[in-house]
């Protein structure tokens, strides 16, 4: 089967993820139980939202480091509005407005002032972290209760979590936008060569600002989902961990960190990969202290395997 | 052509070049910040506080130096903070096992270099993205630190092991002359050795460097090993400062180091920058954080101010340069 080798190379993340599932199933049959599958589907939603927003940013040749701490900040914005008014609607509107404003700000600095995205969003990471702790004092929590949070956090439709269905719908939408609209093509073109994109008449600045507004919106949504699931918000949440998981998901899914290349499907599989690992470490009663070791080693192994496959393609090409 | 301009840093003529401009700007900010904090709090200029300030920036300083080398090659190292915890753990365990401080020191530095070597081989030899590889070792090193310590801190009482980070001569912590020595050594390495020129060459244009036989793939391995070694030294200082090894030591220090290097005007894309800029970046950062701690500010406000400084300096610099270009 000559095509199998090619399939393995190009879609290797699918095989790796499925192989891991089989492995974990053999270790603990509970891994593939319906309960656990749906637990995974719920756990990956915040990471998935970060990954999706980050995906367009990375493909456009930029990076958004503010997404993780942004989620924490937006969760707190939601919590504060909920605490003040007791209602949800105003909080959601506030999160959407604030996140779009942050994205617009990032985008303008990157596109119009030509500052590196890495620096701008690193500064925003610190600022969001700072603001989140200034709005609510350290160690204090705001509890989120009510139908809305229960619906987002644990609501199910035909056995599937609403939040997961929502994430899948967003991925499908992103797939269509990325592959079948002009805007998607512009993002790829900018990631390949900003200069060429400009010469081709693309309004580069506008697309870039749009990309950052989308990523910030995604981090706002991630903040809503995360806080609903936990039932409270507090400033000390590990936003950077969320950010790095999201980036790892899309890179493992084959997105080129330098921009210009990637597939939405790959990003989704990368997300499942991260979700499966995170879940299995808990399920298999791996001691907490080993989690990070395992995760780091698996990412390194995935990178190494990708390199080996890439090498074999080089050899074949000669 | 690219390597030629990179290996001979442009000299300021009638017009100051952009790096010199950035350094003057940073010095101005440092002066403003120190005068401001001096007025706000009379203890700011006490010898004791200056000692505390310099000691507190020793670790960020070492890590930022390593980060400068890496960013000059166009790379990035997200693993240094975790590496501080990991190499500290190895050092403390080696110390407890053998009772010998030199072996503990050697173990810590070797452990740091080992993580650096993993980064270097994956990035330099396999040509994988530095961001991704060091993201993996960021998790790996932190995880191994947690395993070594079993998620708990270990007290250290060996006086020789704590000497570097903990002892002061009068108001002068011994770590200050040590760090100064490291700086001199690194300056010689960067400006007076072939390796230093290789670093600039690899960062300016890796393909050209390769064609010219400068072996950038090898240079890349060594800059990450260097950064790992500096993380090991930082670990020893960190353990000495608090008299215990802690699994969460150095958390997010990589972000601080990257910030200091960027403040110092080193390009994110490699090939351009100097160690002097990084010193100024670390100093500005340290003075502001120290000044805020002294005035008892909320740590979250410090984060916010960090972000604002980073954005403000880079933004102002860009605007000034753009006006000059017109």
Coordinates of C-alpha atoms in Angstrom, one line a residue:
Chain A
X1 CA 0.0 0.0 0.0
X2 CA 2.1 2.9 -1.2
X3 CA -0.4 5.4 0.0
X4 CA -0.4 4.2 3.6
X5 CA 3.1 5.6 4.2
X6 CA 2.0 8.9 2.9
X7 CA -1.1 8.9 5.0
X8 CA 1.0 8.0 8.0
X9 CA 3.3 10.9 7.4
X10 CA 0.7 13.5 6.7
X11 CA -1.9 12.5 9.2
X12 CA 0.4 10.9 11.8
X13 CA -1.3 12.8 14.7
X14 CA -4.4 10.8 14.0
X15 CA -2.6 7.5 14.3
X16 CA -0.6 8.6 17.3
X17 CA -3.8 9.7 19.1
X18 CA -5.7 6.5 18.2
X19 CA -2.7 4.4 19.3
X20 CA -2.6 6.2 22.6
X21 CA -6.3 5.5 23.1
X22 CA -5.7 1.8 22.5
X23 CA -2.8 1.8 24.8
X24 CA -4.7 3.6 27.6
X25 CA -7.6 1.2 27.0
X26 CA -5.4 -1.8 27.5
X27 CA -4.1 -0.3 30.7
X28 CA -7.5 0.7 32.0
X29 CA -10.6 -0.4 30.1
X30 CA -12.4 2.5 31.9
X31 CA -10.6 4.9 29.5
X32 CA -12.9 4.2 26.6
X33 CA -16.1 4.1 28.7
X34 CA -18.8 6.5 27.7
X35 CA -18.5 8.5 31.0
X36 CA -14.8 9.1 30.4
X37 CA -15.2 10.0 26.8
X38 CA -17.7 12.6 27.7
X39 CA -15.4 13.8 30.5
X40 CA -12.6 14.3 27.9
X41 CA -15.0 16.1 25.6
X42 CA -15.8 18.6 28.4
X43 CA -12.2 19.0 29.5
X44 CA -10.9 20.0 26.1
X45 CA -13.4 22.8 25.5
X46 CA -11.4 25.7 27.0
X47 CA -8.1 24.5 25.5
X48 CA -9.9 24.0 22.2
X49 CA -11.2 27.6 22.2
X50 CA -7.7 28.8 22.9
X51 CA -6.3 26.6 20.2
X52 CA -8.8 27.7 17.6
X53 CA -8.2 31.4 18.2
X54 CA -4.5 30.9 18.3
X55 CA -4.7 28.9 15.1
X56 CA -5.6 31.8 12.9
X57 CA -3.1 34.0 14.6
X58 CA -0.3 31.5 14.1
X59 CA -1.2 30.8 10.5
X60 CA -1.1 34.6 9.9
X61 CA 2.5 34.5 11.1
X62 CA 1.9 36.0 14.6
X63 CA 1.4 34.7 18.1
X64 CA -1.0 35.7 20.8
X65 CA 0.5 35.0 24.2
X66 CA -2.2 37.0 26.0
X67 CA -4.9 34.4 25.4
X68 CA -4.4 32.4 28.6
X69 CA -4.2 35.2 31.1
X70 CA -6.9 36.9 29.0
X71 CA -9.3 34.0 29.7
X72 CA -8.6 34.4 33.5
X73 CA -9.2 38.2 33.2
X74 CA -12.4 37.8 31.2
X75 CA -13.7 35.1 33.6
X76 CA -13.2 37.6 36.4
X77 CA -15.0 40.3 34.4
X78 CA -17.9 37.9 34.1
X79 CA -17.8 37.1 37.8
X80 CA -17.7 40.7 38.8
X81 CA -20.7 41.6 36.6
X82 CA -22.6 38.5 37.9
X83 CA -21.7 39.5 41.5
X84 CA -22.9 43.1 41.0
X85 CA -26.1 42.4 39.1
X86 CA -27.0 38.8 39.8
X87 CA -27.7 38.4 36.1
X88 CA -25.7 36.8 33.3
X89 CA -26.6 38.8 30.2
X90 CA -24.7 41.9 31.1
X91 CA -21.6 39.9 32.1
X92 CA -21.6 38.0 28.8
X93 CA -21.9 41.3 26.9
X94 CA -19.1 42.8 29.0
X95 CA -16.8 39.8 28.3
X96 CA -17.5 40.0 24.6
X97 CA -16.9 43.8 24.5
X98 CA -13.8 43.6 26.6
X99 CA -12.2 40.7 24.7
X100 CA -12.9 42.4 21.3
X101 CA -11.4 45.6 22.6
X102 CA -8.3 43.8 23.8
X103 CA -8.0 42.0 20.4
X104 CA -8.4 45.3 18.6
X105 CA -5.7 46.9 20.7
X106 CA -3.3 44.0 20.1
X107 CA -4.1 44.0 16.4
X108 CA -3.6 47.7 15.9
X109 CA -0.3 47.7 17.7
X110 CA 0.9 44.7 15.6
X111 CA -0.6 45.8 12.3
X112 CA -0.4 49.6 12.3
X113 CA 2.6 50.2 14.5
X114 CA 4.5 47.1 13.2
X115 CA 5.4 45.9 16.7
X116 CA 6.2 42.2 17.0
X117 CA 3.2 40.3 18.1
X118 CA 5.3 38.4 20.6
X119 CA 6.2 41.6 22.5
X120 CA 2.7 43.2 22.3
X121 CA 0.9 40.1 23.6
X122 CA 3.6 39.3 26.2
X123 CA 3.0 42.8 27.6
X124 CA -0.8 42.0 27.5
X125 CA -0.1 38.7 29.3
X126 CA 1.4 40.6 32.2
X127 CA -1.2 43.3 32.1
X128 CA -4.1 40.9 32.1
X129 CA -2.5 38.9 35.0
X130 CA -2.1 42.2 36.9
X131 CA -5.6 43.5 36.2
X132 CA -7.2 40.1 37.1
X133 CA -5.7 40.4 40.6
X134 CA -6.5 44.1 41.0
X135 CA -10.2 43.6 40.2
X136 CA -10.6 40.9 42.8
X137 CA -8.2 40.8 45.7
X138 CA -5.9 37.8 45.9
X139 CA -7.4 34.7 47.5
X140 CA -11.0 35.9 47.1
X141 CA -13.5 34.1 44.9
X142 CA -16.8 34.9 43.3
X143 CA -19.2 32.0 43.1
X144 CA -21.2 31.6 39.9
X145 CA -24.5 29.9 40.3
X146 CA -27.6 29.7 38.2
X147 CA -29.1 28.0 35.3
X148 CA -26.8 29.6 32.7
X149 CA -23.6 28.4 34.3
X150 CA -25.1 24.9 34.9
X151 CA -26.1 24.8 31.2
X152 CA -22.6 25.9 30.0
X153 CA -20.7 23.9 32.6
X154 CA -22.7 20.6 32.6
X155 CA -25.7 20.9 30.3
X156 CA -26.1 17.9 28.0
X157 CA -27.9 17.2 24.7
X158 CA -28.4 13.6 23.7
X159 CA -25.5 12.5 26.0
X160 CA -23.1 15.1 24.7
X161 CA -22.1 18.3 26.5
X162 CA -23.5 21.5 25.0
X163 CA -20.1 23.1 25.5
X164 CA -18.4 20.4 23.4
X165 CA -21.1 20.6 20.7
X166 CA -20.6 24.3 20.6
X167 CA -16.8 23.8 20.3
X168 CA -17.3 21.4 17.4
X169 CA -19.7 23.8 15.7
X170 CA -17.0 26.5 16.0
X171 CA -14.4 24.2 14.5
X172 CA -16.7 23.4 11.6
X173 CA -17.4 27.1 11.1
X174 CA -13.7 27.8 11.3
X175 CA -13.0 25.0 8.7
X176 CA -15.4 26.6 6.3
X177 CA -14.0 30.1 6.9
X178 CA -10.4 28.9 6.6
X179 CA -10.9 26.8 3.5
X180 CA -13.7 28.3 1.6
X181 CA -13.7 32.0 2.2
X182 CA -11.6 34.8 0.9
X183 CA -10.7 35.8 4.5
X184 CA -9.2 32.4 5.1
X185 CA -7.1 32.6 2.0
X186 CA -5.9 36.1 3.1
X187 CA -4.8 34.8 6.4
X188 CA -2.7 32.1 4.8
X189 CA -1.3 34.5 2.2
X190 CA -0.2 36.9 4.9
X191 CA 1.4 34.1 6.8
X192 CA 3.4 33.1 3.8
X193 CA 4.5 36.5 2.8
X194 CA 3.1 39.7 4.1
X195 CA 4.8 41.7 1.4
X196 CA 3.3 39.6 -1.4
X197 CA -0.1 39.7 0.2
X198 CA 0.1 43.5 0.3
X199 CA 1.2 43.6 -3.3
X200 CA -1.7 41.4 -4.2
X201 CA -4.0 44.0 -2.9
X202 CA -5.0 42.4 0.4
X203 CA -5.8 44.8 3.2
X204 CA -3.2 43.2 5.4
X205 CA -3.8 45.4 8.4
X206 CA -7.5 44.8 8.5
X207 CA -7.1 41.0 8.3
X208 CA -4.5 41.1 11.1
X209 CA -6.6 43.1 13.4
X210 CA -9.5 40.7 12.6
X211 CA -7.3 37.7 13.5
X212 CA -6.4 39.2 16.9
X213 CA -10.0 40.2 17.6
X214 CA -11.0 36.6 16.9
X215 CA -8.3 35.2 19.1
X216 CA -9.2 37.5 22.0
X217 CA -12.9 36.7 21.5
X218 CA -12.0 33.0 21.8
X219 CA -10.1 33.6 25.0
X220 CA -13.2 35.4 26.3
X221 CA -15.4 32.4 25.5
X222 CA -12.8 30.1 27.1
X223 CA -13.0 32.2 30.2
X224 CA -16.8 31.9 30.3
X225 CA -16.7 28.1 29.8
X226 CA -13.9 27.6 32.3
X227 CA -15.5 29.6 35.0
X228 CA -18.9 28.0 34.4
X229 CA -17.4 24.5 34.7
X230 CA -15.6 25.4 38.0
X231 CA -18.5 27.4 39.4
X232 CA -16.3 30.2 40.7
X233 CA -13.6 32.6 39.5
X234 CA -10.4 33.8 41.2
X235 CA -7.3 35.6 40.0
X236 CA -4.8 32.8 40.7
X237 CA -5.9 30.5 37.8
X238 CA -3.2 29.0 35.7
X239 CA -3.8 31.0 32.5
X240 CA -0.3 30.3 31.1
X241 CA -0.8 26.6 31.4
X242 CA -4.0 26.9 29.3
X243 CA -2.2 29.1 26.7
X244 CA 0.7 26.6 26.3
X245 CA -1.7 23.6 26.0
X246 CA -3.5 25.4 23.3
X247 CA -0.3 26.2 21.4
X248 CA 0.9 22.7 21.9
X249 CA -2.4 21.3 20.4
X250 CA -2.1 23.2 17.2
X251 CA 1.6 22.7 16.7
X252 CA 1.2 18.9 17.3
X253 CA -1.6 19.1 14.8
X254 CA 0.9 20.2 12.1
X255 CA 0.5 24.0 12.1
X256 CA 3.7 25.7 11.1
X257 CA 4.7 28.0 14.0
X258 CA 6.2 30.4 11.4
X259 CA 2.9 30.8 9.8
X260 CA 1.3 30.1 6.4
X261 CA 0.6 26.5 6.8
X262 CA -1.8 24.3 8.8
X263 CA -5.1 22.5 8.8
X264 CA -8.1 22.9 11.0
X265 CA -8.6 19.2 11.1
X266 CA -5.0 18.7 12.3
X267 CA -5.5 21.3 15.0
X268 CA -8.6 19.4 16.2
X269 CA -6.7 16.1 16.3
X270 CA -3.9 17.9 18.2
X271 CA -6.5 19.1 20.6
X272 CA -7.8 15.5 21.1
X273 CA -4.2 14.4 21.6
X274 CA -3.7 16.9 24.4
X275 CA -7.1 16.1 25.9
X276 CA -6.4 12.3 25.8
X277 CA -3.1 12.8 27.6
X278 CA -4.4 15.1 30.2
X279 CA -7.3 12.8 30.9
X280 CA -5.3 9.6 30.9
X281 CA -2.8 10.9 33.4
X282 CA -5.6 11.5 35.9
X283 CA -7.5 8.3 35.0
X284 CA -4.6 6.0 35.2
X285 CA -3.8 7.3 38.7
X286 CA -0.4 8.6 37.6
X287 CA 0.9 10.5 40.5
X288 CA 0.4 14.2 40.1
X289 CA 4.1 14.9 40.1
X290 CA 4.7 12.8 37.0
X291 CA 2.1 14.6 34.9
X292 CA 4.4 17.3 33.6
X293 CA 7.2 14.9 32.9
X294 CA 4.9 12.7 30.9
X295 CA 3.5 15.6 29.0
X296 CA 6.8 17.1 28.1
X297 CA 8.2 13.7 27.1
X298 CA 5.2 13.0 24.9
X299 CA 5.5 16.4 23.1
X300 CA 9.2 15.9 22.6
X301 CA 8.5 12.4 21.3
X302 CA 5.9 13.7 18.9
X303 CA 8.3 16.3 17.6
X304 CA 11.0 13.7 17.2
X305 CA 8.6 11.3 15.4
X306 CA 7.6 14.2 13.1
X307 CA 11.2 14.8 12.3
X308 CA 11.9 11.2 11.5
X309 CA 8.9 11.0 9.2
X310 CA 10.0 14.2 7.5
X311 CA 13.5 12.8 7.0
X312 CA 12.1 9.6 5.4
X313 CA 10.2 11.9 3.0
X314 CA 13.4 13.7 2.1
X315 CA 15.1 10.3 1.4
X316 CA 12.1 9.2 -0.7
X317 CA 12.3 12.4 -2.7
X318 CA 15.9 11.9 -3.7
Chain B
X1 CA 26.9 40.8 3.3
X2 CA 24.5 40.0 6.1
X3 CA 27.1 38.4 8.2
X4 CA 29.6 41.2 7.5
X5 CA 27.3 43.8 9.0
X6 CA 26.4 41.5 11.9
X7 CA 30.0 40.7 12.9
X8 CA 31.0 44.3 13.0
X9 CA 28.4 46.1 15.0
X10 CA 27.6 49.4 13.4
X11 CA 29.4 52.3 15.0
X12 CA 27.6 55.5 16.0
X13 CA 28.4 58.3 13.6
X14 CA 26.9 61.7 13.7
X15 CA 23.6 60.2 14.2
X16 CA 23.2 57.7 17.1
X17 CA 22.4 54.2 15.9
X18 CA 19.1 52.8 17.1
X19 CA 20.7 50.5 19.7
X20 CA 22.7 53.3 21.3
X21 CA 19.5 55.4 21.3
X22 CA 17.7 52.6 23.1
X23 CA 20.4 52.4 25.7
X24 CA 20.3 56.1 26.4
X25 CA 16.6 55.9 26.7
X26 CA 16.8 53.0 29.2
X27 CA 19.4 54.9 31.2
X28 CA 17.1 57.9 31.3
X29 CA 14.2 55.7 32.6
X30 CA 16.5 54.1 35.2
X31 CA 17.5 57.5 36.5
X32 CA 13.9 58.7 36.5
X33 CA 12.8 55.6 38.3
X34 CA 15.5 55.7 40.9
X35 CA 15.0 59.4 41.6
X36 CA 11.3 58.8 41.9
X37 CA 11.6 55.9 44.3
X38 CA 14.3 57.8 46.2
X39 CA 11.9 60.6 46.9
X40 CA 9.0 58.2 47.7
X41 CA 11.0 56.2 50.2
X42 CA 14.2 57.3 51.9
X43 CA 15.2 53.7 52.5
X44 CA 15.6 53.2 48.7
X45 CA 19.2 54.5 48.7
X46 CA 20.3 52.7 51.9
X47 CA 23.2 50.4 51.3
X48 CA 21.2 47.5 52.7
X49 CA 18.5 48.1 50.1
X50 CA 20.9 48.4 47.2
X51 CA 22.4 45.1 48.3
X52 CA 18.9 43.6 48.4
X53 CA 18.1 45.0 45.0
X54 CA 21.3 43.7 43.4
X55 CA 20.9 40.3 45.0
X56 CA 17.3 40.1 43.8
X57 CA 18.3 40.7 40.2
X58 CA 21.2 38.3 40.2
X59 CA 19.1 35.4 39.0
X60 CA 17.1 37.2 36.4
X61 CA 20.4 38.7 35.3
X62 CA 22.1 35.3 34.7
X63 CA 19.0 33.9 32.9
X64 CA 18.7 37.0 30.7
X65 CA 22.3 36.7 29.7
X66 CA 21.7 33.2 28.5
X67 CA 18.5 34.3 26.8
X68 CA 20.4 37.1 25.0
X69 CA 22.8 34.6 23.4
X70 CA 19.8 32.5 22.4
X71 CA 17.8 35.4 21.0
X72 CA 20.8 36.6 19.1
X73 CA 20.6 33.3 17.2
X74 CA 16.9 34.0 16.6
X75 CA 15.8 31.4 19.1
X76 CA 13.9 31.4 22.4
X77 CA 14.2 29.4 25.5
X78 CA 10.9 28.9 27.5
X79 CA 12.5 26.2 29.7
X80 CA 14.9 28.3 31.8
X81 CA 12.5 28.9 34.7
X82 CA 11.6 25.2 35.0
X83 CA 15.3 24.4 34.6
X84 CA 16.1 26.5 37.6
X85 CA 13.8 24.2 39.7
X86 CA 15.1 21.0 38.1
X87 CA 18.8 21.7 38.3
X88 CA 18.3 23.0 41.9
X89 CA 16.6 19.8 42.7
X90 CA 19.4 17.7 41.3
X91 CA 22.0 19.8 43.1
X92 CA 20.2 19.5 46.4
X93 CA 19.8 15.8 46.1
X94 CA 23.5 15.3 45.1
X95 CA 24.4 17.4 48.1
X96 CA 22.3 15.4 50.5
X97 CA 23.6 12.1 49.1
X98 CA 27.3 12.9 49.1
X99 CA 27.5 15.7 51.7
X100 CA 29.9 17.6 49.4
X101 CA 29.1 21.0 48.2
X102 CA 31.3 21.0 45.1
X103 CA 29.6 17.8 43.9
X104 CA 26.3 19.5 44.5
X105 CA 27.4 22.6 42.5
X106 CA 28.6 20.4 39.7
X107 CA 25.5 18.3 39.7
X108 CA 23.2 21.4 39.5
X109 CA 25.2 22.9 36.6
X110 CA 25.4 19.6 34.8
X111 CA 21.7 19.0 35.2
X112 CA 21.0 22.5 33.8
X113 CA 23.3 21.8 30.8
X114 CA 21.6 18.5 30.2
X115 CA 18.2 20.2 29.7
X116 CA 20.0 22.8 27.5
X117 CA 21.6 20.0 25.5
X118 CA 18.2 18.4 24.8
X119 CA 16.9 21.8 23.6
X120 CA 20.1 22.4 21.6
X121 CA 20.0 19.0 19.8
X122 CA 16.4 19.2 18.9
X123 CA 16.7 22.8 17.8
X124 CA 20.1 22.9 16.2
X125 CA 20.5 19.4 14.8
X126 CA 16.9 18.5 14.0
X127 CA 16.0 22.1 13.1
X128 CA 12.8 22.0 15.0
X129 CA 11.0 25.2 16.2
X130 CA 12.7 26.6 19.4
X131 CA 9.4 27.7 20.7
X132 CA 7.9 24.2 20.5
X133 CA 10.9 22.3 21.8
X134 CA 11.5 24.5 24.8
X135 CA 7.8 24.4 25.5
X136 CA 8.1 20.7 25.8
X137 CA 11.2 20.9 28.1
X138 CA 9.4 23.6 30.1
X139 CA 6.9 20.9 31.1
X140 CA 9.5 18.2 31.3
X141 CA 12.0 20.1 33.6
X142 CA 9.2 21.3 35.9
X143 CA 7.8 17.8 36.0
X144 CA 11.2 16.3 36.9
X145 CA 11.7 19.0 39.6
X146 CA 8.3 18.0 41.1
X147 CA 9.3 14.3 41.0
X148 CA 12.7 14.9 42.6
X149 CA 11.3 17.0 45.4
X150 CA 8.1 14.9 45.5
X151 CA 6.3 18.3 45.3
X152 CA 7.7 19.4 48.6
X153 CA 10.6 21.7 49.5
X154 CA 13.8 20.4 51.0
X155 CA 15.7 22.4 53.6
X156 CA 19.4 22.9 53.0
X157 CA 21.8 23.7 55.9
X158 CA 25.2 23.0 54.3
X159 CA 27.0 26.3 54.7
X160 CA 29.3 25.9 51.7
X161 CA 26.4 25.2 49.4
X162 CA 24.5 28.2 50.6
X163 CA 27.5 30.5 50.5
X164 CA 27.0 31.8 47.0
X165 CA 23.4 32.8 47.3
X166 CA 23.2 33.6 51.0
X167 CA 26.3 35.2 52.3
X168 CA 27.1 38.9 52.4
X169 CA 30.3 40.8 53.0
X170 CA 28.9 43.7 55.0
X171 CA 26.2 45.0 52.8
X172 CA 27.6 43.4 49.7
X173 CA 26.2 40.0 48.8
X174 CA 28.9 37.7 47.4
X175 CA 26.7 36.9 44.5
X176 CA 27.3 40.4 43.1
X177 CA 31.0 40.1 42.3
X178 CA 30.3 36.5 41.1
X179 CA 27.7 37.7 38.6
X180 CA 30.0 40.5 37.5
X181 CA 32.7 37.9 36.8
X182 CA 30.2 35.8 34.8
X183 CA 29.3 39.0 32.8
X184 CA 32.9 39.6 32.0
X185 CA 33.4 36.0 30.9
X186 CA 30.3 36.1 28.7
X187 CA 31.3 39.5 27.2
X188 CA 34.7 38.0 26.2
X189 CA 32.9 35.0 24.8
X190 CA 30.4 37.1 22.8
X191 CA 32.7 39.9 21.5
X192 CA 36.2 38.4 21.5
X193 CA 35.8 34.8 20.4
X194 CA 34.9 33.0 17.2
X195 CA 31.9 31.5 19.0
X196 CA 30.5 35.0 19.5
X197 CA 30.8 35.8 15.9
X198 CA 29.2 32.5 15.1
X199 CA 26.3 33.5 17.3
X200 CA 25.7 36.7 15.4
X201 CA 26.2 34.8 12.1
X202 CA 23.7 32.1 13.0
X203 CA 21.1 34.7 13.9
X204 CA 21.7 37.0 11.0
X205 CA 21.2 34.5 8.3
X206 CA 21.5 30.8 9.2
X207 CA 21.8 29.7 5.5
X208 CA 24.7 32.1 4.8
X209 CA 26.4 31.0 8.1
X210 CA 26.1 27.4 6.9
X211 CA 27.5 28.2 3.5
X212 CA 30.4 30.1 5.0
X213 CA 31.2 27.0 7.1
X214 CA 30.4 28.6 10.4
X215 CA 28.5 25.5 11.5
X216 CA 25.4 27.3 12.8
X217 CA 23.8 23.9 13.8
X218 CA 26.7 23.5 16.3
X219 CA 26.5 27.0 17.5
X220 CA 22.8 26.6 18.2
X221 CA 23.4 23.5 20.4
X222 CA 26.0 25.4 22.4
X223 CA 23.9 28.5 23.1
X224 CA 21.2 26.4 24.6
X225 CA 23.8 24.5 26.7
X226 CA 25.1 27.8 27.9
X227 CA 21.7 29.0 28.8
X228 CA 21.2 25.7 30.7
X229 CA 24.5 26.1 32.6
X230 CA 23.4 29.6 33.6
X231 CA 20.1 28.2 34.8
X232 CA 22.1 25.7 36.9
X233 CA 24.1 28.6 38.5
X234 CA 20.8 30.5 39.1
X235 CA 19.5 27.4 40.8
X236 CA 22.4 27.4 43.2
X237 CA 21.9 31.1 44.0
X238 CA 18.2 30.6 44.4
X239 CA 18.7 27.7 46.9
X240 CA 21.3 29.8 48.7
X241 CA 18.9 32.7 49.0
X242 CA 16.1 30.9 50.7
X243 CA 18.1 28.0 52.3
X244 CA 15.9 25.4 50.7
X245 CA 15.2 23.8 47.4
X246 CA 11.8 24.3 46.1
X247 CA 9.9 22.5 43.2
X248 CA 8.2 25.7 42.1
X249 CA 11.4 27.8 42.1
X250 CA 11.8 30.0 39.0
X251 CA 8.2 29.8 37.9
X252 CA 7.6 32.0 34.8
X253 CA 11.1 33.5 35.2
X254 CA 11.5 32.8 31.4
X255 CA 8.9 35.5 30.7
X256 CA 10.9 37.9 32.9
X257 CA 14.2 37.1 31.1
X258 CA 12.6 37.4 27.7
X259 CA 11.1 40.8 28.7
X260 CA 14.5 42.1 29.9
X261 CA 16.2 41.0 26.7
X262 CA 13.5 42.7 24.6
X263 CA 13.7 45.8 26.7
X264 CA 17.4 45.8 26.0
X265 CA 16.8 46.2 22.3
X266 CA 17.8 42.7 21.2
X267 CA 15.9 41.8 18.1
X268 CA 13.5 38.9 18.3
X269 CA 14.6 37.7 15.0
X270 CA 18.3 37.4 15.8
X271 CA 21.5 38.9 14.8
X272 CA 21.2 42.2 16.5
X273 CA 21.7 43.2 20.1
X274 CA 24.3 43.5 22.9
X275 CA 24.7 42.3 26.4
X276 CA 24.8 45.9 27.7
X277 CA 21.2 46.4 26.6
X278 CA 20.2 43.3 28.6
X279 CA 21.9 44.6 31.7
X280 CA 20.0 47.9 31.4
X281 CA 16.8 46.0 30.8
X282 CA 17.3 43.9 33.9
X283 CA 18.3 46.9 36.0
X284 CA 15.2 48.9 35.0
X285 CA 13.0 45.9 35.7
X286 CA 14.7 45.2 39.0
X287 CA 14.6 48.8 40.2
X288 CA 11.0 49.2 39.5
X289 CA 10.0 45.9 41.1
X290 CA 12.2 46.6 44.1
X291 CA 10.9 50.2 44.4
X292 CA 7.3 48.8 44.3
X293 CA 8.0 46.1 46.9
X294 CA 9.6 48.7 49.1
X295 CA 6.5 50.9 48.8
X296 CA 4.4 47.8 49.6
X297 CA 2.6 47.4 46.3
X298 CA 0.2 44.6 45.4
X299 CA 2.1 41.9 43.4
X300 CA -0.7 42.1 40.8
X301 CA 0.0 45.8 40.3
X302 CA 3.6 44.8 39.6
X303 CA 2.5 42.5 36.8
X304 CA 0.4 45.3 35.3
X305 CA 3.4 47.7 35.6
X306 CA 5.7 45.1 34.0
X307 CA 3.4 44.9 31.0
X308 CA 3.1 48.6 30.7
X309 CA 6.9 49.1 30.9
X310 CA 7.5 46.5 28.2
X311 CA 4.9 47.9 25.9
X312 CA 5.7 51.5 26.7
X313 CA 9.5 51.2 26.0
X314 CA 9.0 49.2 22.8
X315 CA 6.3 51.5 21.6
X316 CA 8.2 54.7 22.3
X317 CA 11.3 53.3 20.7
X318 CA 9.4 52.4 17.6
X319 CA 7.8 55.8 17.3
X320 CA 11.1 57.6 17.8
X321 CA 12.8 55.4 15.2
X322 CA 10.0 56.0 12.8
X323 CA 10.3 59.7 13.2
X324 CA 14.0 59.6 12.7
X325 CA 13.6 57.6 9.5
X326 CA 11.3 60.2 8.0

